[in-house]
Every structure is written in C-alpha cells, then in structure tokens.
Amino acid sequence: DIQMTQSPSTLSASVGDRVTITCRASQSVSTWLAWYQQKPGKAPKLLIYKASSLESGVPSRFSGSGSGTEFTLTISSLQPDDFATYYCQQYNSYLWTFGQGTKVEIK
Amino acid sequence: QVQLVQSGAEVKKPGASVRVSCKVSGSTLSDLSLHWVRQPPGKGLEWMGGLDLEDAETVYAQNFQGRVTMTEDTSTDTAYMELSSLRSEDTAVYYCVKSTYDKGHDYWGQGTLVTVSS
C-alpha cells in the first residue's frame, strides 16, 4: 500500500496568515492527490483534486501543488472559517489511502 | 446533485456484525462508484474499500480483508457495507462516499456511528 505522511500534525496560525501543509507519498502517485477539509462533527469536504484543481465553490485562497511524491496545500490568507483538520488522499493505486491529518488551530 | 443518505446509529456487542446502508438520490447507483471510509472517535480517516469502476470489482483495504463485504441493490439504489467479528476498535463513524478517478471522493454521506461495546 502507498503510505501518505502529512506535516505538520498540528499548526497554530492567526487570521490572515499564509499556511502551507505538506503531504508526502511513499511512492509516486503522479497527480492523483486530493485534499479534504473536515470540521468537528461534519463529513469531510473536497477542496482540491488532481493535486491542483480547485473543486467548484471552494474559495480561491485554497491552492494545491505538486506531483510524484511531494504535495502542498496552501491557504493564502487564513480566514476564521478555515480552522479545521485537513487530509490528503492518494487515488493513484486501486487501494486508496489518506494522510493522518493536519489540524489548523487558532494561535 | 447527488445525495447519499445513510442508516442510523448502531450499537453492537463484540463478535457481532453490523450492516450500514447508503441510499442514493439525484443519480442511479449503477452510474456511480461508491466507497466506504471510517473515522474512529478523535482519529483520522481510513479508506475501507469500494467499487473499482475499471474492473467492475469491489476492492477492500488490507486491514478489512475477510471481515468486510460491500454490496449494492441497484433496484433500490442502495449500497450496503457489512462488517463482521466486531471489536471495540471498530467503534467509528462510517461514511459512504461517491468516488471518481478524476476527483477522488466528491460527495459524502452524513455518516453512521457504530459503537461496539459489551
């Protein structure tokens, strides 16, 4: 199975900050990489697919980049609604896997 | 707009089985690939398996091989996930998710809490 490792596990930031989360794959997943946002008690929400494509309705302050084994999710200017947990997921192989998550907290 | 509506919370004893349903509306089940994802309380997301559209076969994560069965009833547009030999570590919210090779998981059910307790 392809292992996905996110860093950091927790991130403390302030409103207006630029935030970057990294996701590394144990082998190449090309650009078959998605990012999800989850708030407490809610189902995850798709933000980015194919590494850098923004899902419809998602604010443009979210962006994704990368290919192969290293990927980033960037929030250009953190808003109060963005404090949540973020997960990456590879869907390159027929066995899909998630990263362990990154919690973005208020500083 | 696809909607996925799951069955209600369940409480099961260790060793028992549980079946969670997922009703599709806004599309037909035969046009979709549904997967299942679970999340233990306070922990991360774990992909369990789902229909591989290319092969038209259901694929299961290694952690669940032999214990999970995912089925579909296209006459009622309802998918099912059955997990057997339950243990306390299976306590989690279980989600059905619409999946595509283009986007990953783009629609999620509301989740079903399964509690395993003696």
Short mmCIF file of N, CA and C in Angstrom, two decimals, chain B residues 35-84:
data_model
loop_
_atom_site.label_atom_id
_atom_site.label_comp_id
_atom_site.label_asym_id
_atom_site.label_seq_id
_atom_site.Cartn_x
_atom_site.Cartn_y
_atom_site.Cartn_z
N HIS B 35 -17.61 4.16 -2.37
CA HIS B 35 -16.61 3.62 -1.46
C HIS B 35 -17.07 3.85 -0.03
N TRP B 36 -16.35 3.26 0.92
CA TRP B 36 -16.63 3.44 2.34
C TRP B 36 -15.36 3.89 3.05
N VAL B 37 -15.54 4.84 3.96
CA VAL B 37 -14.44 5.42 4.74
C VAL B 37 -14.90 5.44 6.19
N ARG B 38 -14.00 5.15 7.13
CA ARG B 38 -14.42 5.23 8.52
C ARG B 38 -13.49 6.15 9.31
N GLN B 39 -14.00 6.59 10.48
CA GLN B 39 -13.24 7.51 11.33
C GLN B 39 -13.53 7.19 12.79
N PRO B 40 -12.59 6.55 13.49
CA PRO B 40 -12.77 6.33 14.94
C PRO B 40 -12.83 7.68 15.66
N PRO B 41 -13.45 7.72 16.83
CA PRO B 41 -13.59 8.98 17.56
C PRO B 41 -12.24 9.65 17.80
N GLY B 42 -12.12 10.90 17.41
CA GLY B 42 -10.90 11.67 17.64
C GLY B 42 -9.72 11.28 16.77
N LYS B 43 -9.94 10.41 15.78
CA LYS B 43 -8.84 9.94 14.93
C LYS B 43 -9.07 10.31 13.47
N GLY B 44 -8.15 9.85 12.61
CA GLY B 44 -8.19 10.23 11.21
C GLY B 44 -9.09 9.35 10.36
N LEU B 45 -9.09 9.64 9.07
CA LEU B 45 -9.91 8.93 8.10
C LEU B 45 -9.20 7.66 7.62
N GLU B 46 -9.97 6.60 7.45
CA GLU B 46 -9.41 5.33 6.97
C GLU B 46 -10.26 4.82 5.81
N TRP B 47 -9.66 4.67 4.64
CA TRP B 47 -10.36 4.13 3.47
C TRP B 47 -10.55 2.64 3.64
N MET B 48 -11.79 2.15 3.44
CA MET B 48 -12.09 0.73 3.66
C MET B 48 -12.16 -0.06 2.35
N GLY B 49 -12.62 0.59 1.29
CA GLY B 49 -12.74 -0.11 0.02
C GLY B 49 -13.89 0.45 -0.78
N GLY B 50 -14.10 -0.15 -1.96
CA GLY B 50 -15.19 0.28 -2.81
C GLY B 50 -15.11 -0.31 -4.19
N LEU B 51 -16.06 0.13 -5.02
CA LEU B 51 -16.17 -0.40 -6.37
C LEU B 51 -15.11 0.23 -7.28
N ASP B 52 -14.32 -0.61 -7.91
CA ASP B 52 -13.34 -0.15 -8.89
C ASP B 52 -14.04 -0.15 -10.24
N LEU B 53 -14.34 1.03 -10.77
CA LEU B 53 -15.13 1.11 -11.99
C LEU B 53 -14.44 0.47 -13.19
N GLU B 54 -13.11 0.53 -13.20
CA GLU B 54 -12.38 -0.04 -14.35
C GLU B 54 -12.61 -1.52 -14.47
N ASP B 55 -12.49 -2.22 -13.34
CA ASP B 55 -12.62 -3.68 -13.33
C ASP B 55 -14.02 -4.14 -12.96
N ALA B 56 -14.86 -3.21 -12.53
CA ALA B 56 -16.20 -3.54 -12.03
C ALA B 56 -16.12 -4.55 -10.89
N GLU B 57 -15.06 -4.44 -10.11
CA GLU B 57 -14.91 -5.32 -8.95
C GLU B 57 -14.78 -4.47 -7.70
N THR B 58 -15.20 -5.05 -6.58
CA THR B 58 -15.06 -4.36 -5.31
C THR B 58 -13.70 -4.67 -4.72
N VAL B 59 -12.99 -3.62 -4.31
CA VAL B 59 -11.66 -3.74 -3.75
C VAL B 59 -11.72 -3.38 -2.27
N TYR B 60 -11.04 -4.16 -1.43
CA TYR B 60 -11.04 -3.92 0.00
C TYR B 60 -9.63 -3.60 0.49
N ALA B 61 -9.54 -2.65 1.43
CA ALA B 61 -8.26 -2.38 2.08
C ALA B 61 -7.80 -3.62 2.84
N GLN B 62 -6.50 -3.79 2.90
CA GLN B 62 -5.95 -4.99 3.52
C GLN B 62 -6.40 -5.17 4.97
N ASN B 63 -6.55 -4.05 5.68
CA ASN B 63 -6.95 -4.12 7.10
C ASN B 63 -8.31 -4.76 7.31
N PHE B 64 -9.12 -4.81 6.26
CA PHE B 64 -10.51 -5.28 6.40
C PHE B 64 -10.77 -6.56 5.61
N GLN B 65 -9.75 -7.04 4.91
CA GLN B 65 -9.93 -8.25 4.10
C GLN B 65 -10.49 -9.39 4.95
N GLY B 66 -11.54 -10.04 4.46
CA GLY B 66 -12.13 -11.17 5.15
C GLY B 66 -13.19 -10.80 6.17
N ARG B 67 -13.29 -9.51 6.51
CA ARG B 67 -14.27 -9.07 7.53
C ARG B 67 -15.33 -8.14 6.98
N VAL B 68 -15.07 -7.56 5.80
CA VAL B 68 -16.00 -6.57 5.25
C VAL B 68 -16.56 -7.07 3.93
N THR B 69 -17.84 -6.76 3.71
CA THR B 69 -18.48 -7.06 2.44
C THR B 69 -19.27 -5.83 2.01
N MET B 70 -19.02 -5.38 0.80
CA MET B 70 -19.74 -4.22 0.26
C MET B 70 -20.60 -4.70 -0.90
N THR B 71 -21.89 -4.41 -0.83
CA THR B 71 -22.82 -4.87 -1.85
C THR B 71 -23.70 -3.71 -2.32
N GLU B 72 -24.41 -3.95 -3.41
CA GLU B 72 -25.30 -2.94 -3.96
C GLU B 72 -26.61 -3.57 -4.40
N ASP B 73 -27.70 -2.83 -4.22
CA ASP B 73 -29.00 -3.22 -4.73
C ASP B 73 -29.43 -2.12 -5.70
N THR B 74 -29.20 -2.37 -6.96
CA THR B 74 -29.49 -1.31 -7.94
C THR B 74 -30.99 -1.08 -8.11
N SER B 75 -31.81 -2.05 -7.70
CA SER B 75 -33.26 -1.86 -7.82
C SER B 75 -33.78 -0.78 -6.86
N THR B 76 -33.04 -0.58 -5.77
CA THR B 76 -33.44 0.44 -4.79
C THR B 76 -32.39 1.54 -4.66
N ASP B 77 -31.34 1.49 -5.50
CA ASP B 77 -30.26 2.48 -5.44
C ASP B 77 -29.67 2.59 -4.03
N THR B 78 -29.48 1.44 -3.41
CA THR B 78 -28.95 1.40 -2.05
C THR B 78 -27.70 0.53 -2.00
N ALA B 79 -26.66 1.07 -1.36
CA ALA B 79 -25.43 0.31 -1.14
C ALA B 79 -25.35 -0.09 0.32
N TYR B 80 -24.64 -1.19 0.57
CA TYR B 80 -24.51 -1.73 1.92
C TYR B 80 -23.06 -2.04 2.23
N MET B 81 -22.70 -1.83 3.49
CA MET B 81 -21.39 -2.22 3.99
C MET B 81 -21.64 -3.07 5.24
N GLU B 82 -21.17 -4.32 5.21
CA GLU B 82 -21.31 -5.20 6.37
C GLU B 82 -19.94 -5.52 6.92
N LEU B 83 -19.78 -5.31 8.22
CA LEU B 83 -18.51 -5.59 8.90
C LEU B 83 -18.79 -6.64 9.97
N SER B 84 -18.02 -7.71 9.96
CA SER B 84 -18.27 -8.81 10.89
C SER B 84 -17.18 -8.89 11.96
#
